[in-house]
């Protein structure tokens, strides 16, 4: 359960904060916290209060930078860097991928909105899920996303990026 996991993680980090000893594994749990609470103001504040040794740890620092990229709405760079994360951090971030995909898809739709311009679906799929290698899966997933946001596509898998037909209230509940 999400709340229970969050409470356990917070409890563990409080123990680390209160301890005078440094644990060799603390950076992993700090990184998990950053990914599990991705994009939250509290996780940024927590990172800023960490000892310098933890802030400069490559894994913890990478997670902080991903949070910063997200907060600056640089969704493409966030998605591009997910593949390089260790599996535990990918799992921690997973609950946020649907939101990242929704926000990025909206941004692309607004940026490329035109009555005459069609966006290639495979290009959109490559942008939204660069870490997935199966093209057939990418296309099926992208078609589902287009349906959810009310964007039409043709038999050549070209998407009509028309922001006037885009359903801005749609939510992507589950991701990959």
Coordinates of N, CA and C in Angstrom, one line a residue:
X1 N 0.8 -1.2 0.0 CA 0.0 0.0 0.0 C 0.9 1.2 0.0
X2 N 0.5 2.2 -0.8 CA 1.3 3.4 -1.0 C 1.6 4.2 0.3
X3 N 0.6 4.4 1.1 CA 0.8 5.2 2.3 C 1.7 4.5 3.3
X4 N 1.5 3.2 3.4 CA 2.4 2.4 4.3 C 3.8 2.4 3.9
X5 N 4.1 2.3 2.6 CA 5.4 2.3 2.0 C 6.1 3.7 2.3
X6 N 5.3 4.8 2.1 CA 5.7 6.1 2.3 C 6.1 6.3 3.8
X7 N 5.3 5.8 4.7 CA 5.5 5.9 6.1 C 6.8 5.2 6.5
X8 N 7.0 4.0 6.0 CA 8.2 3.2 6.3 C 9.5 3.9 5.8
X9 N 9.4 4.5 4.6 CA 10.5 5.2 4.0 C 10.8 6.4 4.8
X10 N 9.8 7.2 5.2 CA 10.0 8.4 6.0 C 10.6 8.0 7.4
X11 N 10.1 6.9 8.0 CA 10.7 6.5 9.2 C 12.1 6.1 9.1
X12 N 12.5 5.4 8.1 CA 13.9 5.0 7.9 C 14.8 6.2 7.7
X13 N 14.3 7.2 6.9 CA 15.1 8.4 6.7 C 15.2 9.2 8.0
X14 N 14.2 9.2 8.8 CA 14.3 9.9 10.1 C 15.4 9.3 11.0
X15 N 15.4 8.0 10.9 CA 16.5 7.2 11.7 C 17.9 7.6 11.2
X16 N 18.0 7.7 9.9 CA 19.3 8.1 9.3 C 19.6 9.5 9.7
X17 N 18.7 10.4 9.7 CA 18.9 11.8 10.1 C 19.3 11.9 11.6
X18 N 18.8 11.1 12.4 CA 19.1 11.1 13.9 C 20.4 10.4 14.2
X19 N 20.8 9.5 13.4 CA 22.0 8.8 13.6 C 23.3 9.6 13.4
X20 N 24.3 9.3 14.2 CA 25.6 10.0 14.0 C 26.5 9.2 13.1
X21 N 26.2 7.9 12.9 CA 26.9 7.0 12.1 C 26.4 7.2 10.6
X22 N 27.3 7.0 9.7 CA 26.9 7.1 8.3 C 26.8 5.7 7.7
X23 N 25.7 5.4 7.1 CA 25.5 4.1 6.5 C 25.9 4.2 5.0
X24 N 26.5 3.1 4.6 CA 27.0 3.0 3.2 C 25.8 2.9 2.2
X25 N 24.6 2.5 2.8 CA 23.4 2.3 1.9 C 22.4 3.5 2.0
X26 N 22.7 4.5 2.8 CA 21.8 5.6 2.9 C 21.5 6.2 1.5
X27 N 22.5 6.4 0.7 CA 22.3 7.1 -0.6 C 21.3 6.3 -1.4
X28 N 21.2 5.0 -1.3 CA 20.2 4.3 -2.1 C 18.8 4.7 -1.6
X29 N 18.5 4.7 -0.3 CA 17.2 5.1 0.2 C 16.9 6.5 0.0
X30 N 17.9 7.4 0.0 CA 17.6 8.8 -0.3 C 17.2 8.9 -1.8
X31 N 17.8 8.1 -2.6 CA 17.5 8.1 -4.0 C 16.1 7.6 -4.3
X32 N 15.8 6.5 -3.6 CA 14.4 5.9 -3.7 C 13.4 7.0 -3.2
X33 N 13.7 7.7 -2.2 CA 12.8 8.7 -1.7 C 12.6 9.8 -2.8
X34 N 13.6 10.2 -3.4 CA 13.6 11.2 -4.4 C 12.7 10.8 -5.6
X35 N 12.8 9.5 -6.0 CA 12.0 9.0 -7.1 C 10.6 8.7 -6.7
X36 N 10.4 8.2 -5.5 CA 9.1 7.8 -5.0 C 8.2 9.1 -4.8
X37 N 8.8 10.2 -4.5 CA 8.2 11.5 -4.2 C 8.5 12.4 -5.3
X38 N 8.7 11.9 -6.5 CA 9.1 12.7 -7.7 C 8.3 13.9 -7.9
X39 N 9.0 15.0 -8.1 CA 8.4 16.3 -8.4 C 7.8 17.1 -7.2
X40 N 8.0 16.5 -6.0 CA 7.4 17.2 -4.8 C 8.4 18.2 -4.3
X41 N 7.8 19.2 -3.7 CA 8.6 20.3 -3.1 C 9.4 19.7 -1.9
X42 N 8.7 18.8 -1.2 CA 9.3 18.3 0.0 C 10.6 17.5 -0.3
X43 N 10.6 16.7 -1.4 CA 11.8 15.9 -1.7 C 12.9 16.8 -2.1
X44 N 12.7 17.9 -2.7 CA 13.7 18.9 -3.1 C 14.3 19.5 -1.8
X45 N 13.4 19.9 -0.9 CA 13.8 20.5 0.4 C 14.7 19.5 1.2
X46 N 14.3 18.2 1.2 CA 15.0 17.2 1.9 C 16.4 17.0 1.3
X47 N 16.5 17.0 -0.1 CA 17.8 16.9 -0.7 C 18.7 18.0 -0.3
X48 N 18.2 19.2 -0.3 CA 19.0 20.4 0.1 C 19.5 20.4 1.5
X49 N 18.8 19.6 2.4 CA 19.3 19.5 3.8 C 20.2 18.3 4.0
X50 N 20.5 17.5 2.9 CA 21.4 16.4 3.1 C 22.8 16.8 3.3
X51 N 23.6 16.0 3.9 CA 25.1 16.3 4.0 C 25.7 16.3 2.6
X52 N 26.7 17.0 2.5 CA 27.4 17.2 1.2 C 27.8 15.8 0.5
X53 N 28.2 14.9 1.4 CA 28.6 13.6 0.9 C 27.5 12.9 0.2
X54 N 26.3 13.0 0.7 CA 25.1 12.4 0.0 C 24.6 13.2 -1.2
X55 N 24.7 14.5 -1.1 CA 24.3 15.4 -2.3 C 25.2 15.1 -3.5
X56 N 26.5 14.8 -3.2 CA 27.4 14.6 -4.3 C 27.5 13.2 -4.8
X57 N 26.8 12.3 -4.1 CA 26.8 10.9 -4.5 C 26.2 10.9 -5.9
X58 N 26.8 10.2 -6.9 CA 26.3 10.2 -8.3 C 24.8 9.8 -8.4
X59 N 24.4 8.7 -7.7 CA 23.0 8.3 -7.8 C 22.0 9.3 -7.2
X60 N 22.3 9.7 -6.0 CA 21.4 10.7 -5.4 C 21.4 12.0 -6.2
X61 N 22.5 12.4 -6.6 CA 22.6 13.6 -7.4 C 21.8 13.5 -8.7
X62 N 21.9 12.4 -9.4 CA 21.1 12.1 -10.6 C 19.6 12.2 -10.4
X63 N 19.2 11.6 -9.3 CA 17.8 11.6 -8.9 C 17.3 13.1 -8.7
X64 N 18.1 13.8 -8.0 CA 17.8 15.2 -7.8 C 17.7 16.0 -9.1
X65 N 18.7 15.7 -10.0 CA 18.6 16.4 -11.3 C 17.4 16.0 -12.1
X66 N 17.0 14.8 -12.0 CA 15.8 14.3 -12.7 C 14.5 15.1 -12.2
X67 N 14.5 15.3 -10.9 CA 13.4 16.0 -10.2 C 13.4 17.5 -10.7
X68 N 14.6 18.0 -10.8 CA 14.7 19.4 -11.3 C 14.3 19.5 -12.8
X69 N 14.7 18.6 -13.6 CA 14.3 18.6 -15.0 C 12.7 18.5 -15.1
X70 N 12.1 17.7 -14.3 CA 10.7 17.5 -14.2 C 10.0 18.9 -13.8
X71 N 10.5 19.5 -12.8 CA 9.9 20.7 -12.3 C 10.1 21.9 -13.3
X72 N 11.1 21.8 -14.2 CA 11.3 22.7 -15.3 C 10.6 22.3 -16.5
X73 N 9.8 21.3 -16.4 CA 9.0 20.7 -17.5 C 9.8 20.2 -18.7
X74 N 11.0 19.7 -18.4 CA 11.8 19.1 -19.5 C 11.6 17.6 -19.5
X75 N 10.3 17.2 -19.9 CA 9.9 15.8 -19.8 C 10.7 14.9 -20.7
X76 N 11.2 15.4 -21.8 CA 12.0 14.6 -22.7 C 13.3 14.1 -22.1
X77 N 14.0 15.0 -21.4 CA 15.2 14.6 -20.8 C 15.0 13.7 -19.6
X78 N 13.9 13.9 -18.9 CA 13.5 12.9 -17.8 C 13.3 11.5 -18.4
X79 N 12.5 11.4 -19.4 CA 12.2 10.1 -20.0 C 13.5 9.5 -20.6
X80 N 14.3 10.3 -21.2 CA 15.5 9.8 -21.8 C 16.5 9.2 -20.8
X81 N 16.4 9.7 -19.6 CA 17.4 9.2 -18.6 C 16.8 8.1 -17.7
X82 N 15.6 7.7 -17.8 CA 15.0 6.7 -17.0 C 15.7 5.4 -17.2
X83 N 16.0 5.1 -18.5 CA 16.7 3.8 -18.8 C 17.9 3.5 -18.0
X84 N 18.7 4.6 -17.7 CA 20.0 4.4 -17.1 C 19.8 4.2 -15.6
X85 N 18.7 4.4 -15.0 CA 18.5 4.2 -13.6 C 18.5 2.7 -13.2
X86 N 19.0 2.4 -12.0 CA 18.9 1.1 -11.4 C 17.4 0.7 -11.3
X87 N 17.1 -0.6 -11.3 CA 15.8 -1.1 -11.3 C 15.0 -0.6 -10.1
X88 N 15.6 -0.5 -9.0 CA 14.8 -0.1 -7.8 C 14.3 1.4 -8.0
X89 N 15.1 2.2 -8.7 CA 14.7 3.6 -8.9 C 13.6 3.7 -10.0
X90 N 13.7 2.8 -11.0 CA 12.7 2.7 -12.0 C 11.3 2.4 -11.4
X91 N 11.4 1.4 -10.5 CA 10.1 1.0 -9.8 C 9.6 2.1 -9.0
X92 N 10.5 2.8 -8.3 CA 10.0 3.9 -7.4 C 9.4 5.0 -8.3
X93 N 9.9 5.3 -9.5 CA 9.4 6.3 -10.3 C 8.2 5.9 -11.1
X94 N 7.9 4.6 -11.2 CA 6.8 4.1 -12.0 C 5.5 4.8 -11.8
X95 N 5.1 5.0 -10.5 CA 3.8 5.6 -10.2 C 3.7 7.0 -10.8
X96 N 4.8 7.6 -11.2 CA 4.7 9.0 -11.7 C 4.8 9.0 -13.3
X97 N 5.1 7.9 -13.9 CA 5.2 7.9 -15.4 C 4.0 8.3 -16.1
X98 N 2.8 7.9 -15.6 CA 1.5 8.2 -16.3 C 1.4 9.8 -16.3
X99 N 1.7 10.4 -15.2 CA 1.6 11.9 -15.1 C 2.6 12.5 -16.1
X100 N 3.8 12.0 -16.1 CA 4.9 12.6 -17.0 C 4.4 12.4 -18.4
X101 N 3.9 11.2 -18.8 CA 3.4 11.0 -20.1 C 2.3 12.0 -20.5
X102 N 1.3 12.2 -19.6 CA 0.2 13.1 -19.9 C 0.7 14.5 -20.1
X103 N 1.5 15.0 -19.2 CA 2.0 16.3 -19.3 C 2.8 16.6 -20.6
X104 N 3.7 15.6 -20.9 CA 4.5 15.7 -22.1 C 3.7 15.6 -23.3
X105 N 2.7 14.7 -23.4 CA 1.8 14.6 -24.5 C 1.0 15.9 -24.7
X106 N 0.5 16.5 -23.7 CA -0.2 17.8 -23.8 C 0.8 18.9 -24.3
X107 N 2.0 18.9 -23.9 CA 3.0 19.9 -24.3 C 3.3 19.7 -25.8
X108 N 3.4 18.5 -26.2 CA 3.7 18.2 -27.7 C 2.5 18.6 -28.5
X109 N 1.3 18.3 -28.0 CA 0.1 18.6 -28.8 C 0.0 20.1 -29.0
X110 N 0.2 20.9 -28.0 CA 0.1 22.3 -28.1 C 1.2 22.9 -29.0
X111 N 2.4 22.3 -28.8 CA 3.5 22.8 -29.6 C 3.3 22.5 -31.1
X112 N 2.8 21.4 -31.4 CA 2.6 21.0 -32.8 C 1.2 21.1 -33.4
X113 N 0.4 21.8 -32.7 CA -1.0 21.9 -33.1 C -1.2 22.6 -34.4
X114 N -1.8 22.0 -35.3 CA -2.1 22.5 -36.7 C -3.2 21.7 -37.3
X115 N -4.0 22.4 -38.1 CA -5.0 21.7 -38.9 C -4.5 20.9 -40.0
X116 N -3.3 21.3 -40.5 CA -2.7 20.6 -41.7 C -1.5 19.7 -41.4
X117 N -0.9 19.8 -40.2 CA 0.3 19.1 -39.8 C -0.1 17.8 -39.1
X118 N 0.5 16.7 -39.6 CA 0.3 15.4 -39.0 C 1.6 15.0 -38.4
X119 N 1.5 14.5 -37.2 CA 2.7 14.1 -36.4 C 2.9 12.6 -36.5
X120 N 4.0 12.1 -36.8 CA 4.3 10.7 -37.0 C 4.2 10.0 -35.6
X121 N 3.3 9.0 -35.6 CA 3.0 8.3 -34.3 C 4.3 7.6 -33.8
X122 N 5.1 7.0 -34.6 CA 6.3 6.3 -34.1 C 7.3 7.4 -33.5
X123 N 7.3 8.6 -34.0 CA 8.1 9.6 -33.4 C 7.6 10.0 -32.0
X124 N 6.3 10.1 -31.9 CA 5.7 10.4 -30.6 C 6.0 9.3 -29.6
X125 N 5.8 8.0 -30.1 CA 6.1 6.9 -29.2 C 7.6 6.9 -28.8
X126 N 8.5 7.2 -29.7 CA 9.9 7.2 -29.4 C 10.2 8.3 -28.3
X127 N 9.5 9.4 -28.4 CA 9.7 10.4 -27.4 C 9.1 10.1 -26.1
X128 N 7.9 9.5 -26.1 CA 7.2 9.2 -24.8 C 7.8 8.0 -24.1
X129 N 8.2 7.0 -24.8 CA 8.7 5.8 -24.2 C 10.0 5.3 -24.9
X130 N 11.1 6.2 -24.7 CA 12.4 5.9 -25.4 C 13.0 4.6 -24.8
X131 N 12.6 4.2 -23.6 CA 13.2 3.0 -23.0 C 12.6 1.7 -23.4
X132 N 11.5 1.7 -24.3 CA 10.9 0.5 -24.8 C 11.4 0.2 -26.2
X133 N 11.8 -1.0 -26.4 CA 12.4 -1.4 -27.7 C 11.4 -2.0 -28.7
X134 N 10.3 -2.5 -28.3 CA 9.3 -3.1 -29.2 C 8.4 -2.1 -29.9
X135 N 8.6 -1.9 -31.2 CA 7.9 -0.9 -32.0 C 6.4 -1.2 -32.0
X136 N 6.0 -2.4 -32.1 CA 4.6 -2.8 -32.1 C 3.9 -2.4 -30.8
X137 N 4.6 -2.6 -29.7 CA 4.0 -2.2 -28.4 C 3.9 -0.7 -28.3
X138 N 5.0 0.0 -28.8 CA 5.0 1.5 -28.7 C 3.8 2.0 -29.5
X139 N 3.5 1.5 -30.7 CA 2.4 2.0 -31.5 C 1.1 1.7 -30.9
X140 N 0.9 0.5 -30.4 CA -0.4 0.2 -29.7 C -0.6 1.1 -28.5
X141 N 0.5 1.3 -27.7 CA 0.4 2.2 -26.5 C 0.0 3.6 -26.9
X142 N 0.7 4.1 -28.0 CA 0.5 5.4 -28.5 C -1.0 5.6 -29.0
X143 N -1.5 4.6 -29.7 CA -2.9 4.7 -30.2 C -3.8 4.8 -29.1
X144 N -3.6 4.0 -28.1 CA -4.4 4.1 -26.9 C -4.4 5.5 -26.2
X145 N -3.2 6.1 -26.2 CA -3.0 7.4 -25.6 C -3.8 8.4 -26.5
X146 N -3.7 8.3 -27.8 CA -4.4 9.2 -28.7 C -6.0 9.1 -28.5
X147 N -6.4 7.9 -28.4 CA -7.9 7.7 -28.1 C -8.3 8.3 -26.8
X148 N -7.5 8.1 -25.8 CA -7.8 8.7 -24.4 C -7.9 10.2 -24.5
X149 N -7.0 10.9 -25.3 CA -6.9 12.3 -25.3 C -7.7 12.9 -26.5
X150 N -8.4 12.0 -27.2 CA -9.3 12.4 -28.3 C -8.6 13.0 -29.5
X151 N -7.4 12.4 -29.8 CA -6.7 12.8 -31.0 C -6.9 11.8 -32.1
X152 N -7.1 12.2 -33.3 CA -7.4 11.2 -34.4 C -6.0 10.9 -35.1
X153 N -6.0 9.7 -35.6 CA -4.8 9.3 -36.4 C -5.3 8.5 -37.6
X154 N -4.5 8.4 -38.7 CA -5.0 7.8 -39.9 C -4.3 6.4 -40.0
X155 N -4.6 5.7 -41.1 CA -4.1 4.4 -41.3 C -2.6 4.3 -41.5
X156 N -2.0 5.5 -41.8 CA -0.5 5.6 -41.9 C 0.2 5.9 -40.6
X157 N -0.6 5.8 -39.5 CA -0.1 6.1 -38.2 C 0.4 7.6 -38.1
X158 N -0.3 8.5 -38.6 CA 0.0 9.9 -38.5 C -1.1 10.5 -37.6
X159 N -0.7 11.3 -36.6 CA -1.6 11.9 -35.7 C -1.9 13.3 -36.1
X160 N -3.2 13.7 -36.1 CA -3.6 15.1 -36.3 C -3.5 15.8 -34.9
X161 N -2.5 16.6 -34.8 CA -2.3 17.3 -33.5 C -3.1 18.6 -33.5
X162 N -4.3 18.5 -33.1 CA -5.2 19.6 -33.1 C -5.6 19.9 -31.6
X163 N -5.1 20.9 -31.0 CA -5.3 21.2 -29.6 C -6.8 21.5 -29.3
X164 N -7.5 21.9 -30.3 CA -9.0 22.2 -30.1 C -9.8 20.9 -29.8
X165 N -9.3 19.8 -30.3 CA -10.0 18.5 -30.1 C -9.3 17.7 -28.9
X166 N -8.2 18.2 -28.4 CA -7.5 17.5 -27.4 C -8.3 17.6 -26.1
X167 N -8.4 16.4 -25.4 CA -9.2 16.3 -24.2 C -8.2 16.6 -23.0
X168 N -8.2 17.8 -22.6 CA -7.2 18.2 -21.5 C -7.6 17.7 -20.1
X169 N -8.8 17.2 -20.0 CA -9.2 16.7 -18.7 C -8.9 15.2 -18.6
X170 N -8.5 14.6 -19.6 CA -8.2 13.1 -19.6 C -7.0 12.9 -18.7
X171 N -7.1 11.8 -18.0 CA -6.0 11.3 -17.2 C -5.5 10.0 -17.6
X172 N -4.2 9.8 -17.6 CA -3.6 8.4 -17.9 C -3.5 7.8 -16.5
X173 N -4.3 6.8 -16.3 CA -4.3 6.2 -15.0 C -3.1 5.2 -14.8
X174 N -3.0 4.3 -15.7 CA -1.9 3.4 -15.7 C -0.9 3.6 -16.8
X175 N 0.3 3.4 -16.6 CA 1.2 3.5 -17.7 C 1.7 2.1 -18.2
X176 N 2.9 2.1 -18.7 CA 3.4 0.8 -19.3 C 3.2 -0.3 -18.4

